[in-house]
Structure formats: structure tokens, C-alpha cells
Amino acid sequence: MPKSSSPCTLPILRVRDRLSRGGQSPRIDGKLEDYYFQTAKWDCAPPGELSTGLRGKFFNFTQQILYTRLYTILILFPVGLLLLSFIPAPVVQFIGNKLFSTPSVEKIYVQTDKSFYLPGEAIWFSVYLVGEGRHTPSEISDVVYVELIDPKGNVSAKRTLAAADGFTEGDFQLNADDAGGIYTLQAYTRWMKNFGDDFFFKKKLTVQKIVTPRVLMKLDFEKEAYGSGEEVRADFSIRNLQDEPVTDKSFDFVLQLAGKSFNRGSLTTDQLGRAMIAVELPDSLTTQDGLLNVSLNHEGFTESISRSVPIVLNRIDLQFFPEGGTFVAGLPNRVAFKALNEFGQPADVRGVILDEQERQVAKFDSFHDGMGAFNFEPEAGRQYRAVLTKPGGIQQAFLLPDVEDGGTVMQVIQVDREAVSLSIHTHEKRKIQLLAHQGDTTFFAGEFPLKAGRNSLRIPTKKAVAGTALITLLDETGVPQNERLVLINVHQQLNIELETDKESYTPGQPMDLKIRTTDEHNRPVPARLSLAMVNDRIISFADDKQDNIRSALLMSSELKGEIHEPAFYFDENEPKAAQALDYVMMTHGWRKFEWWDNAVNPDSLAFQPETIDVVSGVVMDKNKDRPIKAEIFAVELSPEKKLARTETDESGRFVIKGVNPAYELMIVARGPARYRNDMSIQLDNVFFNPDLYQHFITAIGGTKKTEFVPDFIRVEVQESDQVAMSSEPNATIGQDISLTLEEGQALSEVVVVGYGLAEKRSLTGSIVSIDAFSLRQLPHSDIASVLQGRVSGISTVVNSGPVNQRPPLFIRSISSISNDRPLIVLDGIPLADTQLDQVVQPQQIQSIEILKGPAASALYGSRGVNGVIAITSNTRKWDFNYGLSQKSLTQLVVSSKGYYQTRKFYQPRFTGKHKTGRDAFPATVYWNPDIRTDARGEAVIRFRNSDEISNFRITVEGISPYGEAGRQEHTVHTLLPLSVDTKLPPFVCFGDTLWMPMIIRNNTDRPINGTFQISIPEAFELLSTLPTAVSVPADSSLTEWIQLLVLDREGKFTVKAEFTGEEYQDERLQEVTVLPMGFPVYA
């Protein structure tokens, strides 16, 4: 987990140590690097070494250093002793008890190809899974769950993804008949479930069938709340499909209230393609249903854009947040505030602060999204309240927090690239302790004397990473008094440069894109990136202002509550972004940094980290829902041919490590015979698929008439410490190295010579077992007598050997060419039967299995044709033949890792010819979820452009190996010398009359002459006459209106419009659905 440091007053030796996994305590491994003396006034020591309860770790640390770098011992011991003497115990204990006990958390960011989808489209996404702090790939989890939640709140689809090195990719396929609305994409790990779904990544996706505009328009309100009599101001902008401003364009606007027109007007765009719309609301406003609509004609098309006016009539939720957490009398205070409307959306407000005598003592005015701050020096014993003057008509009054008689006030004056400047106010001289940390990593700590009045301090941030930091002021006893959240080192980012070989392409033409990645110092760095190229008409229409990779990792994942339009705060083109971002820090507070909450014990967390190479589960009595202690066998159908054997603990749980998720895994549980028909295996992170059983059997050479017996697997030993049985007579037997139950059993790599397959109908009776209890009931003193007296088919033959020699054993009903004796195996070691009494006595035997026929030859080949007597002793040192019998084989489960295999994005090849008959154009032109820049920070990719004529936006996001996140956009457009376009509604009804515009665009510098042609399907009747020949002037467009009547023919039909000139030709296909009048009726 990220680490914390203790405060110090002396020069220290800087030590970096390795972070441990899974939220456990930090561990010092003796690795010493980047060490130097630092004589700064205040700095940080290595975590834990100076803590009262952890001081022994300092000496353990120096002892480890002694073995690695002996000369450092002369420095470390004197410095350590001095540090132990001078560090204030309360501060050290506070850090040790609180920071060290907090488990590490993970963050997820999901990049989608876009945020607006049509029914039937695919949702493509990539997932970045990082740890807190430096945002390097997470070392906790390897498995990510991504869910698509429909507008009703139901999970409509789920993907389980293996996230190697903190990255994975996936997709969802929408159906053509899926309901429209706002969907939510949610991503999390099992470890993140310990901290609640506030830590999950969430993104809203809109699914809707629309006709996209032929221009790119935006309409944004200047404020987030308007009331009675106020002036509504909205910024309107328009660009064409070549991403150029549409200047001097006249447009109409209308303000509707409760569905009725209230105010109309007309304006013209300036040289930037922008205009400011201003219209007043009535003084007697009685409705919140306000809509501002803008419409215009562009190249023959009527285009429009609408936005709901944020009208506030009834209630405002106004909250106040004294900076630093205290509201102290007689000291300068800065108070932040945040206002929401009754629907929980930001509301811009203006008002005054009044005391008990109705005297105005301060004013406030929101700066952005209902947030702002004001300065105020309260008096002791007084109560203050806020009254709103804007929006009009709000009668509420809001109380400010109670005034405290004493304490300190901590204010952030400035945050720059070097430090955070603080101003601390107090009534009297005192000593304070100051800590600054990110997550669990303390990057600054110190003790300072304060004078009465104002004190200025600077906290250096060079050693911190980009992200939120919590500054805490503690009193002399180590109790927190003030806290302030700040966002630091925002300049530490991954810079991404995008360069295309052209800015304008013909439809379908290939594009070469160069990508260059650098750090904040413009030094090349490698990076892992995801790229989407999408029709800009969709992006403009969606107007998505949700999180991008930087805002999500640096801000949203650290703060409480949902932040409205978080990408705004990281837009370098927004002049208000920096100041507004600090108001977010002051108002949203923190969630992981509440030190006085009870510390979370990692061992008590319900959800443990999940890795891709581990399968875990529990064996249960399915009837009584209680655990069963059982043996577990696992065989992996992979080229490495891995197998494992382990046992469950008392709670029935087991763990198998080293699993390759790309291959199927056979898991067999053997429990007591009484549970033969009642056992079940419940796996934590694997999906059952019973249909794979026969596939598994067939793959290892079996048939429908055979079944798998895990004991009967003949293998050759690869290493002496692997659990294996060789097929060669003189091969070494591997030792059982089963791990402890806490660690789990790892799959061992072996060469499988033959899998254990036996005929179902012949297996019964081929194995005879005698357990230890039965053996103890027999009076015989030698094994031969035990066997002959107990097991049917065992006999001895008297021969002429020595008097004291035991006669050899035979198994009757086994025919062989030599009629030789059976193979005797003791604890996996082949023996001569005459050695048995010298090696083991009956009372030392745990079990005996007699294998005949296929059961014997399945494991021992030709050596087992005369049968096998397998003896397991209770003092065995070797263990592979576990003697599974048909009686005790109680449950057989075939499973396969349920990791989703992501589809590959399809891109048609470039044929060198322009595609005619342009009809359905995918909005996502290109998606590449995993692009790697090299050590020089460079990558070049080549892909095919869209066949559509439009503007396209390339969006690239990603992370460097050092955790720096970056994002960049670039636009290109496609253009033809001559193009045809039409516009029809997607649905029409019987009897409708349509006027369809047919636009011919000439992008050349000379006129183009040609002819119209239109193909009308049987569901339509042409009511107008087309001209036989037309001429389109240079660099302009021509619109012809075609009147159509919809006939009584239900279904989907295609209208084709075509223009043919001397040099150029183009056509456009458009699909229309014809429906009968009235509402649909379903049987």
C-alpha cells in the first residue's frame, strides 16, 4: 500500500522501500536507492521506523541494510538513535496508528469510443486499473467487472475481464430493439466492493435514435439557475462539417414556457461563429418548464438545437464550508458555499449575510456551478444567516455554522508548481504540527511555532505526485484542528501530440496518424493509449462533459458526491477552471481522509483481491448448505499440462494458483462417501459450464463412454520437487510439495503421458479398497495374509523357495502373457512384493487399493496388466496415487474461466475507390484500445477513413508507466469534389406528405453540370417533377425540394437520390420506416 512518513527535525537518510500488495502493512526489504542527506528545515523520514509502536522496524531495517551496504551502518545507527529521541511521540503514534492501518484502494477509468449510441451499435471500451497515489498499474487486482445498467436500473449485460498490468478492453452489443434512454456503464474490482460503490467508476451513456444535424452546434447557458424576472443568457456557436466557424449566419430563437411561446428573436453569428442570446423571464414565473430553441437554414437543411432552461422556483439547498473546517470568532475566515436546486443540480445564487440585528456583514455570489466563497470575520456569540437575492422568489434563509470562541484558521493562499502557500491565523502563540499527504503517503511533516495573528508557511510539493493532497494542522497533543484539500502538481501530465498526414481526406481514404508522448518536461516517455475516431456530429450533439481520464483519476475518484461536468476543471481553454477547481476542493470535501473514523482492518474486509491466475471456491453440502472438508484435484487442459491436488480447510474453502485463464480447468472434489450425491463446488471467480465436460474428455482422448479419474494420470517428472508419477520403471518419484491451505496449491508443470480415462461400465469393480479401520479389525500380522483374507481375487502360490520367504501374490481373473505377479506400489514407489514386510507393517497402512483391468493400465501401462496393489502408509513421504474409488468420487465439476473475449473492431480495407451509394455510416470510424508508444514516445498507426462526408474527432487517452495521465483531441474532415445529401425522418405514417430536400454540394472552383435521378420505393408516390438538367455553381450548393406521399404500405424502405455530372457522380441512400396511423397494438 502507499506509504506514510513521520516528521523529523534533523537531516535524514532518504530510503525507498517496496510497497506490499493487497492493503497489507508496508514491508522493508533492504533495497536502498537514491539516498542522500537533506538539510531542509522540515522533511519526512521513512515510514514506520520512527513510530513508537514500530521502532523495532528501524533496527530491523538497519540490520538488513548491513547485509546489502555495510558502509551505511555507520550513518544509519547514529541518525536513527537521534531521530528516536527527537520525534514528538503523539505525532509519530498518530501516523503509525492511523495511516498504516488504512488499506490501499484502487481506481478505475473506462474510456468509451463515445457517449451517445444508436440502438444496434456496439459500445467499445478500454479499462485502466491503477493504484492510488502515483496511478501506476494496480498491484492488488487482476480482474475487472464492467456492467451495463439500463434506464430502469437493471444490469442488462456484464463483462468479467482479465486486467493484466492494469489494463483490459471490452465491448457491449446493443440490440436494435433496446429501449432508449440513459444507460450507466459501471466498472469495479472485487477489492473495491469493500469500500462501497462510491468508489466504482460510472459513466452515463445515451441510447437514442436520432437524425444528426449537418452542422456542429453548441448552446450553453451562462448560469446554472434563473428565477422570476431574471435575464436568461445563452452562448450559441456553430461550425460546419469542415470544422470551420459559420460566420454571418442568421438564426431564430424562441423561449417556451410550459409548452407555449413566450419570447422570440433573431440574431446573426459573428466572425467566430458565435452569438449571445439574452431574453428575460416574466416577473410572475409559475413554471419550471422552460425551453430555449435555436433554428436556422444551412445549405438547404433546417437545423435546430434545444436546451432546457435551468429555472428555479421553489427551494435551494445552500451549504456553507468554512475553510479548514473551523469558523473562529475574531479571525479572518473564508467560507465556501455550494447551492443545488430541488433536483440536486447546481444552481447559481447571489445573496447577503445578515447578523441577528439584520445588519449586512458580507455578500456572496457564486462563481461557477453554484459554488463560490466569501471572506468574513465573525463575532463571538452571534448567529449569522444567509438570504438569497438571486434567483428571485426564493424566501428561504440559511444558517451559517456556529461561531467558535478559539482555535486556528488555516487558509490556502496559492497553489503553484513549487508549493502550497498557507496563511494560518491564531489568537495566541502556540506550536502546531503540520502534515501533508496523498492517500497513505505523507510527503511533508513538520512542527512549527506560531505567533498571534497571521502566519505564512509554504509546503513544498516537488516530491508529491499529481492529484489531491490533504493538509492537516494538529495541535500540540496531535489532535487534528484544521484540514484542507488541495489539488497539486496538475502540470505533471502525459502530453500527447497528434499529427495526421492531412487535414482533409476523400471518403474512405487511408489516414496516417503520428502519436508522440512526452512528460511535463517535454521528455519522451512510453505510454499505453486508447484511440477513438468518431463522427463529430454525434459528439457535438451529445455535448458530453463527463469525466475524462485526468479529471477522473486526479479529482472525481478522490471526492465525495457527484461532480457536475468534471471535465470543465481540466480544460486549459477555460479561464475560470483553476479558481473553480479550488472551490470544488473546498466544498466536496474528502472521503478517504477522515482520520478520526475507525481504521479499517485489512483482515476483516469481506472481499479479498482477485487475481487472474487463482481459482478459489468452497465445497458445500447442497442439501444442508454447510461446508464439507474434501480433497481437491485440478487438471488444466493447456500446453503446459498442469495439475494440482490440495485439501479444503474446515470451512470447505480451497485455493488453486497458477491457473491459465485461457484454458479449461477440470476440478474434482472427493469427500466422505456419505456425501456422494450431495456435494457441490461453488467457485468464487469462475463460471460453471457443464457442457465443457465432454469437450474436455474428448480433448484428452476419451469418448462418451469414458469418464475422468484424476488419480490415474501418468506423468513424467520435470523437476524433483513436483508432485508426479513417472511412466518409466526407473524414474524418480517427485516429492509432494503441497502448499499450506492458507497459501493454496499451485498447478505444477508436468509432461502428461496419459490422462486417466476408464470405461464407465467397467470401472465399477475394477477398484477394491480397504481402509485403515478395516485393517485394524483383522488379526493377521503380514500383508499377504491381510490381502488374501480380505480381498476377493488375491491368492498366493506355494513355491520351492526358502522356508522363511513369503510366497508371491497374484490377482486372479487377470490374464497375461506371462501370468506374472501384480505391480506393488507403496506410497507411489514400485516395490517387489517380497519387500513389503520389510518396509511396512499392517498397522502402518492407511489404505489399500487393488486395481484391475483398465483402472490399472490407465496409470501404469504395461506394468499394470497383471493388476496393481497400491498401498498408502500413514507415514508416507511420497504422495501422488491417492486411490480414488468410484465410491468416494462424489462430485465432478468442469469449469472454465469466464473472462470475456473481446471482439476486434472491424475496419474495411481501402480499395482505392470511393464507395457509391452511401447509406448507413457507423459513427465510430476507428477504435484501437491498446496503442503503445516506444521509448522515444512515438507510434504511427494507419487506418481507413469513413465513407461519410463529415468532420471527425480523434480522441486519445492513456497513462505512462510512471502514472502520468493524458488526453488529446484532433479533428479531420472528409470531402468530395461533388456530394449528394438528403434528409428524411426515420419514421413516417400512412398518408403523410413529405418535402425531401436534395442537396448537391460543389466543392470545386468551377461549375458542375449534370442530371438528377431519384428512385422511389413502392411505399411512396412522387408528387413533384424533377428538372432534367441542373448546374451547380463553383464552391456552392444547390437544393431541390421533392414532394412525396406516403402510401399504405408498412415496412422499411430505401429512397435513393443520385446526381451524375460529366466528371463526378454521387448518390445517397436513406432508409425510412413506414407505420400505420395510431398507436401500435401487440397481440
Short mmCIF file of C-alpha atoms in Angstrom, two decimals, residues 664-666 687-699 892-896:
data_model
loop_
_atom_site.label_atom_id
_atom_site.label_comp_id
_atom_site.label_asym_id
_atom_site.label_seq_id
_atom_site.Cartn_x
_atom_site.Cartn_y
_atom_site.Cartn_z
CA GLU A 664 -10.43 -25.06 -19.35
CA LEU A 665 -9.85 -26.43 -15.88
CA MET A 666 -11.19 -29.70 -14.53
CA PHE A 687 -18.19 -19.70 -14.27
CA PHE A 688 -19.55 -23.23 -14.43
CA ASN A 689 -20.16 -24.72 -17.84
CA PRO A 690 -21.26 -28.36 -17.65
CA ASP A 691 -21.26 -28.61 -21.45
CA LEU A 692 -17.48 -28.41 -21.42
CA TYR A 693 -17.14 -31.76 -19.70
CA GLN A 694 -17.47 -33.83 -22.83
CA HIS A 695 -15.25 -31.38 -24.69
CA PHE A 696 -12.60 -31.94 -22.02
CA ILE A 697 -12.91 -35.72 -22.18
CA THR A 698 -12.69 -35.70 -25.97
CA ALA A 699 -9.66 -33.42 -25.91
CA LEU A 892 -17.12 -33.88 -10.71
CA VAL A 893 -17.14 -30.29 -11.96
CA VAL A 894 -15.84 -28.92 -15.22
CA SER A 895 -15.29 -25.20 -15.29
CA SER A 896 -13.77 -22.53 -17.44
#
